[in-house]
N, CA and C of each residue as an Amber inpcrd file, in Angstrom:
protein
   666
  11.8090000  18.3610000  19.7490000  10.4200000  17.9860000  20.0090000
  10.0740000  18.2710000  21.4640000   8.5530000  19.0680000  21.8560000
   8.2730000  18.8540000  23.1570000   8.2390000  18.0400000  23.6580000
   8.8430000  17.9100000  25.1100000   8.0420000  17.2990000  25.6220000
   6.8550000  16.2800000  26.3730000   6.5220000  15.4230000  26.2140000
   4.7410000  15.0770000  26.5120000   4.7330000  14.7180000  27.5530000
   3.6660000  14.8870000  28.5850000   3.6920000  14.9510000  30.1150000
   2.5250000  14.5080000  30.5300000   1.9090000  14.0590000  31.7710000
   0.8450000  13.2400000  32.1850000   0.5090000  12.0240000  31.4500000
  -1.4810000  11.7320000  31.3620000  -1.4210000  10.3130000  30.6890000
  -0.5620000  10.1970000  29.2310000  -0.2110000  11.0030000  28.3570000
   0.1770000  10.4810000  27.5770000   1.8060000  10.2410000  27.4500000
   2.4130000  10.6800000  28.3570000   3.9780000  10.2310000  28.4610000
   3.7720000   8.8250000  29.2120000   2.9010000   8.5300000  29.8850000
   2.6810000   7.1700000  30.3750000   2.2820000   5.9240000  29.2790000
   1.5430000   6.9060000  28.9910000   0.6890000   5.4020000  27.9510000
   1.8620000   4.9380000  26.7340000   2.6730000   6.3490000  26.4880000
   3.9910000   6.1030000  25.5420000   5.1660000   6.2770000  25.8220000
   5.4680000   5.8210000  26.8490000   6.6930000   5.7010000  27.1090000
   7.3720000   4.9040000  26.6350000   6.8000000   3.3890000  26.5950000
   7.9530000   2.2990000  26.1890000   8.2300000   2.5080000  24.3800000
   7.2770000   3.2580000  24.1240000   7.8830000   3.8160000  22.2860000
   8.7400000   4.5230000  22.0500000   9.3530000   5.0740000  23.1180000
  10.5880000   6.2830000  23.0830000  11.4400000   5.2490000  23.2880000
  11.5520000   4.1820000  23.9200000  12.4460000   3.3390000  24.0340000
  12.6140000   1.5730000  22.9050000  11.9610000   1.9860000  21.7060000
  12.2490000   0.8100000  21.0420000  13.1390000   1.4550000  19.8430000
  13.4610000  -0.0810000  19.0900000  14.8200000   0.6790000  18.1170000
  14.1440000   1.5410000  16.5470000  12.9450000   1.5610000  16.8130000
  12.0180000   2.2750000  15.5740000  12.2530000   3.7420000  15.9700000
  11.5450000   3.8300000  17.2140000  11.5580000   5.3790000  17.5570000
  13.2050000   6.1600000  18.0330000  14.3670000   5.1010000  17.9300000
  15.6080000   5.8600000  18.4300000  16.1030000   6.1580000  16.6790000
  15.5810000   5.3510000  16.0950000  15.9730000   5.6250000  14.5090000
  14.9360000   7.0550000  13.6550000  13.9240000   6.8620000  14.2140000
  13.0910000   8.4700000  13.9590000  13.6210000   9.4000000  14.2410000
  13.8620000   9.2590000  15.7850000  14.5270000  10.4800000  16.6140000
  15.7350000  11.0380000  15.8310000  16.2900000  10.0970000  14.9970000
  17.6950000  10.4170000  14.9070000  17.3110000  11.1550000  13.5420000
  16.8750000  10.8670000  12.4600000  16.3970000  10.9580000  11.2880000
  15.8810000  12.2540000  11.5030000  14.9510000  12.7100000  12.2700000
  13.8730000  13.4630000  12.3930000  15.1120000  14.8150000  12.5380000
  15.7240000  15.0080000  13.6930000  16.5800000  15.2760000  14.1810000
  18.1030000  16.1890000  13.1740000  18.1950000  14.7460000  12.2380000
  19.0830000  15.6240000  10.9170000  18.4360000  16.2670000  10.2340000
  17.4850000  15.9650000   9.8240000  15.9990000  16.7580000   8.9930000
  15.7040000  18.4360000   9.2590000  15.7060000  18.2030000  10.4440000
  15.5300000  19.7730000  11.0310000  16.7380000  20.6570000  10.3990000
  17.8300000  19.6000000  10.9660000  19.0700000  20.4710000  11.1030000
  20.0190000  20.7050000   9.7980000  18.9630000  19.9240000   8.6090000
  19.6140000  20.0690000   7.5030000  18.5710000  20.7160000   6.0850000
  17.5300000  20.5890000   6.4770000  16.0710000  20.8530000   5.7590000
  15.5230000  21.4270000   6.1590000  14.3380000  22.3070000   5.2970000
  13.3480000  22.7300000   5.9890000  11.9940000  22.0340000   6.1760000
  11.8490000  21.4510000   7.9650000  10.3960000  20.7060000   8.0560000
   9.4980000  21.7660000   8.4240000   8.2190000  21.1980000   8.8770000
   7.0720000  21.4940000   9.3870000   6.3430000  19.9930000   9.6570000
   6.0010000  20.3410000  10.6490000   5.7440000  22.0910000  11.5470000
   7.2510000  22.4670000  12.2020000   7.0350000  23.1670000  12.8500000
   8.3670000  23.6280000  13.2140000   8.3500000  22.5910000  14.8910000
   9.5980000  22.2050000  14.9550000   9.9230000  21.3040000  15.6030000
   9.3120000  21.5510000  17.3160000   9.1180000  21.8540000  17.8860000
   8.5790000  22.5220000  19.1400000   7.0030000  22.3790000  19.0330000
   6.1430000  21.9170000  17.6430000   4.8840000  21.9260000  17.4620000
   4.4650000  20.6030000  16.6640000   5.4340000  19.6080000  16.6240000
   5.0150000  18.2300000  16.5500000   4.1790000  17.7450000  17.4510000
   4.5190000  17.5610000  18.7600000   3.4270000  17.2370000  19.4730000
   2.1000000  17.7190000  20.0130000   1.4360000  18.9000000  19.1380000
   0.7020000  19.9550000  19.5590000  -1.0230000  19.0360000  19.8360000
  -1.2350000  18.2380000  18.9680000  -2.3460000  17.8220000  19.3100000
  -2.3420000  17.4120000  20.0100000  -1.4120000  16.6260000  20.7050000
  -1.3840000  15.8180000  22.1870000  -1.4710000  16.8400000  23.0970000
  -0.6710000  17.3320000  23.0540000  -0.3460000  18.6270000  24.2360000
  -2.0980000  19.5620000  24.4810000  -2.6930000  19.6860000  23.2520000
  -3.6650000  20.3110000  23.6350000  -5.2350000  19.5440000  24.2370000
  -4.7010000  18.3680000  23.6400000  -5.9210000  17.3620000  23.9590000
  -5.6240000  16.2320000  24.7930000  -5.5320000  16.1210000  25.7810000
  -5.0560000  15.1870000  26.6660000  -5.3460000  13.6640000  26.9080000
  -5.0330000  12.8460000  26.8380000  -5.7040000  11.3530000  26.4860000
  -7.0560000  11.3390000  27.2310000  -6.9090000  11.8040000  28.7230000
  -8.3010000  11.3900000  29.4740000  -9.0480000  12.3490000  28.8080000
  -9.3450000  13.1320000  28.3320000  -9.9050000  14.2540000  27.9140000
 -10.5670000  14.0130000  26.3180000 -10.0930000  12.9620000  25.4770000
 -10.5070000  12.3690000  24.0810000 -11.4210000  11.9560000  24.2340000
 -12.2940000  12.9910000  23.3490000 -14.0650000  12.1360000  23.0990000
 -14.1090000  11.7930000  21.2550000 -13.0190000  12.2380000  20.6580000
 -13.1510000  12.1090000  19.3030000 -11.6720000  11.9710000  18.3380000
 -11.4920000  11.4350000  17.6060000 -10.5390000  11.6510000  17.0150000
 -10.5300000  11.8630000  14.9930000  -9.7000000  12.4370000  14.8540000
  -9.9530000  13.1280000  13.0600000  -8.3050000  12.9890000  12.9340000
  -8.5990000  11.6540000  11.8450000  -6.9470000  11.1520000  11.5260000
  -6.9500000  11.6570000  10.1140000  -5.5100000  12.1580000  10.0360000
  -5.3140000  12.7940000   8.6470000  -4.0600000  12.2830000   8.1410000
  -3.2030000  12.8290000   7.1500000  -2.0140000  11.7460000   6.4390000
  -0.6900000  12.1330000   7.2370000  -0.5380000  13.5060000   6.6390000
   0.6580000  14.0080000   7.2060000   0.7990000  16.0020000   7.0320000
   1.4540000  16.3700000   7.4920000   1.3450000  18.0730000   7.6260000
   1.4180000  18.4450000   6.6660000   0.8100000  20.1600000   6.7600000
   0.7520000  20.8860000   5.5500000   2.4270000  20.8610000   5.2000000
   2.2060000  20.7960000   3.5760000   4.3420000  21.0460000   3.2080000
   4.6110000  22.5740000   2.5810000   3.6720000  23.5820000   2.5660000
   4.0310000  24.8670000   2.2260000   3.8250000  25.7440000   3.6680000
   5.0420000  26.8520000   3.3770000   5.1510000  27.8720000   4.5830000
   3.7140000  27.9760000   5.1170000   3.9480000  28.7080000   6.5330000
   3.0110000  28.6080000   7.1350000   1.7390000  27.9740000   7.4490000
   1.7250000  26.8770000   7.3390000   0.4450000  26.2810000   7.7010000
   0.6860000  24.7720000   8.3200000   1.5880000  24.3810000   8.4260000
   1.5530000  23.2430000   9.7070000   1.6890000  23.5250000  11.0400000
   0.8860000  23.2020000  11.4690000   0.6230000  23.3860000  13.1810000
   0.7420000  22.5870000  14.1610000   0.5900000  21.4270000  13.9050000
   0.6190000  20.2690000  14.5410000  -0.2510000  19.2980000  14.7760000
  -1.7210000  19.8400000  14.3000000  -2.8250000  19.4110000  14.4970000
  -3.5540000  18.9600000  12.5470000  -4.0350000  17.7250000  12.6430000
  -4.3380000  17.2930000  11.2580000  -5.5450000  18.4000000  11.1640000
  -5.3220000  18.6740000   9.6200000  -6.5870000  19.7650000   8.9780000
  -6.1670000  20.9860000   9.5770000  -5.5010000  21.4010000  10.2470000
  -5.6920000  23.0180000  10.9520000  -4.5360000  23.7360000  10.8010000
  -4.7860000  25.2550000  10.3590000  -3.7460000  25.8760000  10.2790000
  -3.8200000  27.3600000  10.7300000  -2.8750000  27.9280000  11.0640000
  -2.6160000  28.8750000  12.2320000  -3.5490000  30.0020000  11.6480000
  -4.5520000  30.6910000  12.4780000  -4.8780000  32.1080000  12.0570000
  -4.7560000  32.9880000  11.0920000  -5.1970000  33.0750000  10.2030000
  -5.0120000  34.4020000   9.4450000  -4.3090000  33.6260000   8.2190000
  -4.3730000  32.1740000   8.1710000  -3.5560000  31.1750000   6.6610000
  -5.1930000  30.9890000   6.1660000  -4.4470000  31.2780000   4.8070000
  -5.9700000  30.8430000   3.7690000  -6.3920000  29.6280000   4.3990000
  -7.4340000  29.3720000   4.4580000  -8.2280000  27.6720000   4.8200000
  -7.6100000  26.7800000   4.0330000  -7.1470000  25.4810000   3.3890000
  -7.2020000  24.8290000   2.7420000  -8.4300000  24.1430000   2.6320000
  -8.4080000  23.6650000   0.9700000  -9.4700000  22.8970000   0.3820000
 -10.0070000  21.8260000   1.4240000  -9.5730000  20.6870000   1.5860000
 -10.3140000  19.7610000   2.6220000 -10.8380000  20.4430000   3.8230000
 -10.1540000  21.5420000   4.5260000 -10.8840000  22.0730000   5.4910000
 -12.1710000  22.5900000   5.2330000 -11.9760000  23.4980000   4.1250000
 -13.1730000  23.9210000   3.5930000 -14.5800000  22.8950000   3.5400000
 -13.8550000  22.0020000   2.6660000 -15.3600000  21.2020000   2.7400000
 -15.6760000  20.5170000   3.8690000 -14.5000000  20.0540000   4.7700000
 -15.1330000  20.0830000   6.3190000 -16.3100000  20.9630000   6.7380000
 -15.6500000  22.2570000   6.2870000 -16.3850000  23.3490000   6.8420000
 -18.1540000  23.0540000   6.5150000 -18.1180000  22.9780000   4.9370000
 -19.5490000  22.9630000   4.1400000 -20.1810000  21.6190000   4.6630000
 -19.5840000  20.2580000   5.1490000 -20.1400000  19.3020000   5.7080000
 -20.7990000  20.0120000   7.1170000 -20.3970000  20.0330000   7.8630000
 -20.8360000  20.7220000   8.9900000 -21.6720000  21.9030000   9.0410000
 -21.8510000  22.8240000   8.0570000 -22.8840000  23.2970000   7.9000000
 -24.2240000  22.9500000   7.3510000 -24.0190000  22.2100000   6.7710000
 -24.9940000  21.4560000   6.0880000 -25.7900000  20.1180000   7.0620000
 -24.9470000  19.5630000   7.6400000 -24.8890000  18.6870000   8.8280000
 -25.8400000  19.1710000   9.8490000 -25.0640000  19.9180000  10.8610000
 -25.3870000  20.8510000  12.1710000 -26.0640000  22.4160000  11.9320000
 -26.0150000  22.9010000  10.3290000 -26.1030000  24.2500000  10.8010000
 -25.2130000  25.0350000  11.3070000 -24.4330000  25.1180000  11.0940000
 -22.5330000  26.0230000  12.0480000 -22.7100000  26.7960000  10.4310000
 -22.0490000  28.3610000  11.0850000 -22.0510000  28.5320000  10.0970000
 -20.2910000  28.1820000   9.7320000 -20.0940000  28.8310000   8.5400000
 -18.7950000  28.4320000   8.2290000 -17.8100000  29.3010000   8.4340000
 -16.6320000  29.1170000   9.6580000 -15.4410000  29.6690000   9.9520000
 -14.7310000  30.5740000   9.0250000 -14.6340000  31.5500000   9.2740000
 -13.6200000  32.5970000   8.6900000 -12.2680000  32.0020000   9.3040000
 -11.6470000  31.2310000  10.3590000 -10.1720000  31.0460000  10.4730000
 -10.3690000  29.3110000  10.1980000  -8.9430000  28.9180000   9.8800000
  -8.7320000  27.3730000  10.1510000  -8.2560000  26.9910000  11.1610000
  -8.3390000  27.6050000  12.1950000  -7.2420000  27.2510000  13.3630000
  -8.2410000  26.2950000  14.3630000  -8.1510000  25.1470000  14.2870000
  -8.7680000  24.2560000  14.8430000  -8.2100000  24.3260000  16.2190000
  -7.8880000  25.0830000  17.1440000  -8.0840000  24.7030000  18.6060000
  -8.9210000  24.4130000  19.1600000  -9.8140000  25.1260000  18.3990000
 -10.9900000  25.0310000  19.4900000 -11.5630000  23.8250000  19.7480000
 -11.6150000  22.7220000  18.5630000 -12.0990000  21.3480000  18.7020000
 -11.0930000  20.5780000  19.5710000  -9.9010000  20.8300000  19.6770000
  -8.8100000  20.3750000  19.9020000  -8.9150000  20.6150000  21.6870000
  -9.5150000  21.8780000  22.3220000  -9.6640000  21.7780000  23.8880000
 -10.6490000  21.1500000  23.7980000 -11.8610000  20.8840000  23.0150000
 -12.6140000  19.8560000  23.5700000 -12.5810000  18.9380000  23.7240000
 -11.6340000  18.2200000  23.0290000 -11.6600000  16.6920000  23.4600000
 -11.2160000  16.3020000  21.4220000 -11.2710000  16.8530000  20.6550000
 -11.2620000  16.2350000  19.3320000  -9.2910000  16.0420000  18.8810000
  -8.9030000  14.9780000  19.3050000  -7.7730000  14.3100000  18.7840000
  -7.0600000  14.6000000  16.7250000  -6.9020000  15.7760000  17.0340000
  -6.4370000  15.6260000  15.6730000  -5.4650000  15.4420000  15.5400000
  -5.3600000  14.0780000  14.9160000  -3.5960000  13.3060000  14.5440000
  -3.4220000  12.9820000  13.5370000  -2.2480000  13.6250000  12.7710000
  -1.7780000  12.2830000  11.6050000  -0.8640000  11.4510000  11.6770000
  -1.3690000  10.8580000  10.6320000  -0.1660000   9.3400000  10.5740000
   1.1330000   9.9640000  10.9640000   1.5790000  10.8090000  10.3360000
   3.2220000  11.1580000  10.1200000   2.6590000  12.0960000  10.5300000
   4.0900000  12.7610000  11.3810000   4.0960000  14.0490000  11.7620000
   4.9310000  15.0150000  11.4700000   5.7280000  14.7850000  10.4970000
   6.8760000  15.6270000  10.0750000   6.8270000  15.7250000   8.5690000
   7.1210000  16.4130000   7.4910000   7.0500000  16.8270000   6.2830000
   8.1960000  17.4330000   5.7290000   8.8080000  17.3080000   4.9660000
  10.0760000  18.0630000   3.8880000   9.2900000  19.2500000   3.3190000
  10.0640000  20.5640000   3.3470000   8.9240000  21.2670000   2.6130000
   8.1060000  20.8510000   0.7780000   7.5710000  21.2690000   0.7980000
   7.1890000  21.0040000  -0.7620000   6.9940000  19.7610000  -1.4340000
   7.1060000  18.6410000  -0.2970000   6.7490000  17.6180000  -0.9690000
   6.2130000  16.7130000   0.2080000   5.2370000  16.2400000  -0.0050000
   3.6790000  15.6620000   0.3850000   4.5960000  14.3710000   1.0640000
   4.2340000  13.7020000   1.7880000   4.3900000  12.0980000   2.4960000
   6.2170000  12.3060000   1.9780000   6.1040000  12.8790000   2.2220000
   8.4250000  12.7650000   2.2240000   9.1240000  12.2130000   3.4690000
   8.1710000  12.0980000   4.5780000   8.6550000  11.6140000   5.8050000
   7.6580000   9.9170000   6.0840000   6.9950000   9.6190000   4.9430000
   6.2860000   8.8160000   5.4340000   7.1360000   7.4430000   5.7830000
   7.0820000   6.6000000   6.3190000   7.4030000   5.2980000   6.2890000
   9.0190000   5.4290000   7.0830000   9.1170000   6.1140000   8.1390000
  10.1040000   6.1290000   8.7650000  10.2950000   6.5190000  10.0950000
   8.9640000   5.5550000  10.7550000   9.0490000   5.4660000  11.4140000
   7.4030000   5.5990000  12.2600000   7.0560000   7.1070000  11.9190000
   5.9370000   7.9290000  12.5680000   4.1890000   7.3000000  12.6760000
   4.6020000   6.2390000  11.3440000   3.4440000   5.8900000  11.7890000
   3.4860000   4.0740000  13.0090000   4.4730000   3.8160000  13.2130000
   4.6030000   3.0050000  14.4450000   4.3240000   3.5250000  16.0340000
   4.5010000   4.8410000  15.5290000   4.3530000   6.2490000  17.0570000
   2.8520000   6.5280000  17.0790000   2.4680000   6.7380000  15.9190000
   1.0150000   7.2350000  16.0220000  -0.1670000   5.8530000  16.1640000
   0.2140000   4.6900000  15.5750000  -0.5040000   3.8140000  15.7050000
  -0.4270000   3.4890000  17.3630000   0.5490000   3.7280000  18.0000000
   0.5160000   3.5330000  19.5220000  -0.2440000   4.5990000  20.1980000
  -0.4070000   5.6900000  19.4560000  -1.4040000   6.2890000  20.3140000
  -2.8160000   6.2760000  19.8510000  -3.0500000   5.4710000  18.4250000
  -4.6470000   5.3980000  18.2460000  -5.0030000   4.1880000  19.1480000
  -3.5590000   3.2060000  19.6860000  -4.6730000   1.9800000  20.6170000
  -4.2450000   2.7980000  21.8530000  -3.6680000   3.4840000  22.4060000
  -4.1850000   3.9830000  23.6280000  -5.4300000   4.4990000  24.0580000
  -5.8940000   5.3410000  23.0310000  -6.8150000   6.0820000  22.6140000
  -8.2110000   4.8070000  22.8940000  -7.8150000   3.6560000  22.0450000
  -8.9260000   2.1690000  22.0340000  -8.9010000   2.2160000  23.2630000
  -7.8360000   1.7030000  23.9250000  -7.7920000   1.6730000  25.6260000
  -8.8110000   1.8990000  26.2990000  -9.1460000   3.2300000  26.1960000
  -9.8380000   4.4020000  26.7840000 -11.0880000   3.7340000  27.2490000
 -11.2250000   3.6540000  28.1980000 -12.8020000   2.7490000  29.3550000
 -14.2850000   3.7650000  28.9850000 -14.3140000   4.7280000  27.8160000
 -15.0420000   5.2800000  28.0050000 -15.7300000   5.1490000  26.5120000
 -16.5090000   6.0230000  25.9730000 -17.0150000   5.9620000  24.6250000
 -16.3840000   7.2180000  23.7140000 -16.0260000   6.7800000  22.7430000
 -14.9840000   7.7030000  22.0970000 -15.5570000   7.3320000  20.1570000
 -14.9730000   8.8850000  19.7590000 -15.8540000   8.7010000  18.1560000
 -14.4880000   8.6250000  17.5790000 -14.2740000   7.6150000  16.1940000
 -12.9920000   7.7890000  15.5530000 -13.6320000   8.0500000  14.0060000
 -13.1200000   9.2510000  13.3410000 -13.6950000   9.5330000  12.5050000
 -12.6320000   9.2890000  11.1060000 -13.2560000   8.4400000  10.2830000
 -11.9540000   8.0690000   9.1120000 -12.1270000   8.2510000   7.9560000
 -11.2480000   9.3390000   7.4680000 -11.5300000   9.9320000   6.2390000
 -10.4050000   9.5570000   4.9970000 -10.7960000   8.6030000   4.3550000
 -10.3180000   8.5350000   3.0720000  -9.3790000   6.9660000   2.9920000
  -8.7570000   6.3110000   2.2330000  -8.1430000   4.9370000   2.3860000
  -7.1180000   4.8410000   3.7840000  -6.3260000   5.8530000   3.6810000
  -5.3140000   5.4710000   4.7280000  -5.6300000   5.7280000   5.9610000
  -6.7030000   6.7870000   6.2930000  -7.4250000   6.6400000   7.8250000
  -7.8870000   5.5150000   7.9570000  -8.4770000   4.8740000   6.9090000
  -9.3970000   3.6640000   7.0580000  -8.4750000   2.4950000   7.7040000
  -7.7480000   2.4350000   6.8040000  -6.5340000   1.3320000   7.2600000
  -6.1020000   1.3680000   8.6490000  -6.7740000   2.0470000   9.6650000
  -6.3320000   2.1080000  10.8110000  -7.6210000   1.4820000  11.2930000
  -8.8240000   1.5260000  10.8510000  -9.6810000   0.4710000  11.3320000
  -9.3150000  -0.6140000  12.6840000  -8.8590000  -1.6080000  12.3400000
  -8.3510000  -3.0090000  12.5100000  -7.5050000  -2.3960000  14.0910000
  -7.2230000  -1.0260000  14.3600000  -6.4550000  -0.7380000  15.4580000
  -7.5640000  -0.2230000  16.8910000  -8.5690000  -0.7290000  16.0760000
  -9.7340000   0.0380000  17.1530000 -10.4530000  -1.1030000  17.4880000
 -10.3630000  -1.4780000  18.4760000 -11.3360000  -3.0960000  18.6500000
 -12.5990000  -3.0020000  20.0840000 -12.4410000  -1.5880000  20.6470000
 -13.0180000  -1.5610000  21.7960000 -14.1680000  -1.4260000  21.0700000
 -15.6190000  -2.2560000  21.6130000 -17.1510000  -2.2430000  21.3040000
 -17.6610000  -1.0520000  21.8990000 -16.8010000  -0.6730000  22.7880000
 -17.4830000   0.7150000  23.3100000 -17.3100000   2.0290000  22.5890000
 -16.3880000   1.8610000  21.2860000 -16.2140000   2.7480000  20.5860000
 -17.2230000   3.0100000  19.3120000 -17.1590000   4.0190000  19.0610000
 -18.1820000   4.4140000  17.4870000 -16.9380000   4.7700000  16.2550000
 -17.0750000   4.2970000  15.0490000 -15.9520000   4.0090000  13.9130000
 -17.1540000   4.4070000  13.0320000 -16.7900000   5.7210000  12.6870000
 -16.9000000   6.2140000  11.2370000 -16.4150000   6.3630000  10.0690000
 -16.6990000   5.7910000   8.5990000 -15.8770000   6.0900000   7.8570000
 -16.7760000   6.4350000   6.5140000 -15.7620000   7.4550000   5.7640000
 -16.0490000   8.1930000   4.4830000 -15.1090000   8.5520000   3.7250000
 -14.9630000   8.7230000   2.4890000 -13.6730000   9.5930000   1.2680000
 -13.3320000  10.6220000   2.3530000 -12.0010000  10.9500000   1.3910000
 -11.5970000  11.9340000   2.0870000 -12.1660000  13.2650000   1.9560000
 -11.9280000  14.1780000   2.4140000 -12.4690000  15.8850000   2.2770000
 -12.2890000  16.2430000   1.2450000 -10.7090000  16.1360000   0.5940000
  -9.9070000  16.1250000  -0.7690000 -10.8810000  16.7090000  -1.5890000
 -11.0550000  17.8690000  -2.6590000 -11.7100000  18.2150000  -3.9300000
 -11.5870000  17.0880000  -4.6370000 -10.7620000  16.1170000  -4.5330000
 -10.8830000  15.3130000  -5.2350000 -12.0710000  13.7310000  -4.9970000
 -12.0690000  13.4950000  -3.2860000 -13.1080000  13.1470000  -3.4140000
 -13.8880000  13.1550000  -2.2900000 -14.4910000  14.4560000  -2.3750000
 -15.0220000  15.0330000  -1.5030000 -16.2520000  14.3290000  -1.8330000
 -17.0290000  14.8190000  -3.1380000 -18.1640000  14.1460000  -3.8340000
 -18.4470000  12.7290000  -3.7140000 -17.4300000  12.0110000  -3.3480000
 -17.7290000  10.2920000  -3.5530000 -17.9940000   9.5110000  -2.0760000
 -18.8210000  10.3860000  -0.8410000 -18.7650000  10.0840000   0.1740000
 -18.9600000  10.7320000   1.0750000 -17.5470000  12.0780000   1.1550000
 -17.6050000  12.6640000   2.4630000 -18.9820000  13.4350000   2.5860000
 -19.3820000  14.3590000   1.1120000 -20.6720000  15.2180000   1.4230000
 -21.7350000  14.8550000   1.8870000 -22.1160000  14.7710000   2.8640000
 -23.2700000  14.2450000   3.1190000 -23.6850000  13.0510000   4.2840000
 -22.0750000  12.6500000   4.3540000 -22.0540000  11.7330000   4.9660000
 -22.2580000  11.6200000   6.7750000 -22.6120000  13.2700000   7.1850000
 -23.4310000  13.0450000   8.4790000 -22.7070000  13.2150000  10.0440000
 -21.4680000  12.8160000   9.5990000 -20.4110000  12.5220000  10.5060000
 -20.8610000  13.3320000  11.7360000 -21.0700000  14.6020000  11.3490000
 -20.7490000  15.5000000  13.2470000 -22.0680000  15.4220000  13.7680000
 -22.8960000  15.4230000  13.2130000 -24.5570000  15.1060000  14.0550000
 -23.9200000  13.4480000  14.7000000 -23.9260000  12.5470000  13.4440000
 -23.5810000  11.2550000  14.6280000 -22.7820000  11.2710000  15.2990000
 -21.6540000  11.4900000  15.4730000 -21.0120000  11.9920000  16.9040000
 -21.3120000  12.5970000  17.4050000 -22.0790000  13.8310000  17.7250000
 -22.5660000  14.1920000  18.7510000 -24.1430000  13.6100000  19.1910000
 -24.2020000  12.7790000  18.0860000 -25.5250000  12.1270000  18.9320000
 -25.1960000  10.7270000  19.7190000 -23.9520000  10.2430000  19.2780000
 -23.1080000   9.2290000  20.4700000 -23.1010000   9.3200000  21.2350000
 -21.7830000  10.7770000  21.4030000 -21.5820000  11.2560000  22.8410000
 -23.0800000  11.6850000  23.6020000 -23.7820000  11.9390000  22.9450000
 -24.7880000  12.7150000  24.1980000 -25.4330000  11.2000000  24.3690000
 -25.9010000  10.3440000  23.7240000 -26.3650000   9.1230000  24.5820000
 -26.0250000   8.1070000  25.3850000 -24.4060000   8.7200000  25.2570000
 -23.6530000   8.3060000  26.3330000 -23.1060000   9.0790000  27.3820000
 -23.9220000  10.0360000  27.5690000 -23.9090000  10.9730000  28.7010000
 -22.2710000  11.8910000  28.5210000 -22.2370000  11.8880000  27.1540000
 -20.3610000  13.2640000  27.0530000 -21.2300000  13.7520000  26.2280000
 -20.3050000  15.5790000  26.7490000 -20.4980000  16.5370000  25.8620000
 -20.7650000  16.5860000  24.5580000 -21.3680000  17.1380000  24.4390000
 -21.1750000  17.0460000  22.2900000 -19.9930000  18.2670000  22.2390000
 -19.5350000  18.1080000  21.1100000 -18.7880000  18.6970000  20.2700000
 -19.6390000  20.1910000  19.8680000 -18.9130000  21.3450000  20.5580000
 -19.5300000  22.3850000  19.3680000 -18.8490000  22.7390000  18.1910000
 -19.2670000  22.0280000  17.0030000 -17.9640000  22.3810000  15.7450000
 -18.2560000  23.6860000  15.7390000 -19.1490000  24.5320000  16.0060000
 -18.7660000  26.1320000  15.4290000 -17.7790000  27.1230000  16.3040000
 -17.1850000  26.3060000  18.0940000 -16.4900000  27.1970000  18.7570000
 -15.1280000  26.9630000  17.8250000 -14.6570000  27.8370000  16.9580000
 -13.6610000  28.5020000  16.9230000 -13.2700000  29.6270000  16.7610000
């Protein structure tokens, strides 16, 4: 694993040092060296690395990484250049056009939201190939819940956007009044229809941030 350096090796440091995260480490660790994960180990921490804590104006929590070749990156929803889109991205995509007007991305490679300030994290960050939440509950989400209250921390105004039951369930970890908490179904074809369409999300965040004097979000730079 990289790495993590400036505010966020600060804000998480004492999690590298409890007996949850020396039991991940270790786990995580045989996993590699005996399985095939994703993302590939050097790109677990990629959303951090690209989005820097002081630098978070938004965050888009997702479950856990893509589990077929090529497409975990490190970042929830996004996958490297030139990989078919997946379904939930897609209808990301059609929300936001429909929303803002963007038109809709020919790549999935979400960096671009990712230098602006948009936190894409999931719960778990590691995956067995071919099978969905195989890493869940061992650990990763005690790591990631420490960085959605750092994230609360944050003295500034910040959008947390929650898509589907188990983003939601992170609710209760966000208590700052200065924050904006969105929630809707997930992207999922499955229930995309029961919520997410329509539901507005990137106009109201960027009509947050701008009345609180931050950038808006351009969802179409990618």
């Amino acid at each position: 694993m990289a790495a993590l350096e400036g505010a966020w090796k600060e804000a998480l440091e004492g999690e590298f040092h409890k007996p949850y995260y020396k039991e991940l480490f270790g786990f995580v660790k045989q996993e590699y060296a005996t399985k095939v994960i994703y993302p590939p180990s050097e790109l677990i921490f990629t959303a951090l690395h690209l989005t820097p804590l002081d630098k978070v104006k938004v965050v888009i929590l997702g479950q856990d990484p893509y589990h077929e070749p090529g497409q975990a990156m490190g970042m929830s929803f996004s996958v490297p250049e030139g990989v078919e889109i997946p379904p939930s991205l897609k209808n990301i995509y059609k929300e936001i056009h429909e929303d803002v007007g963007e038109k809709i991305p020919a790549t999935g490679d979400l960096t671009g939201w990712a230098e602006q300030g948009v936190l894409l994290l999931n719960a778990v960050l590691t995956v067995c190939a071919h099978r969905a939440n195989s890493h869940k509950g061992k650990g990763w989400e005690n790591f990631t819940d420490a960085i959605i209250k750092a994230v609360d921390e944050q003295d500034r105004p910040i959008v947390f956007l929650l898509w589907g039951r188990n983003a939601r369930d992170k609710k209760d970890l966000i208590t700052n009044p200065g924050h904006l908490v969105l929630e809707a179904a997930h992207p999922s074809p499955l229930s995309a229809y029961n919520g997410f369409f329509g539901c507005r999300h990137f106009s109201k965040c960027n009509r947050f941030l701008a009345d609180n004097g931050v950038e808006p979000i351009d969802w179409g730079a990618l």
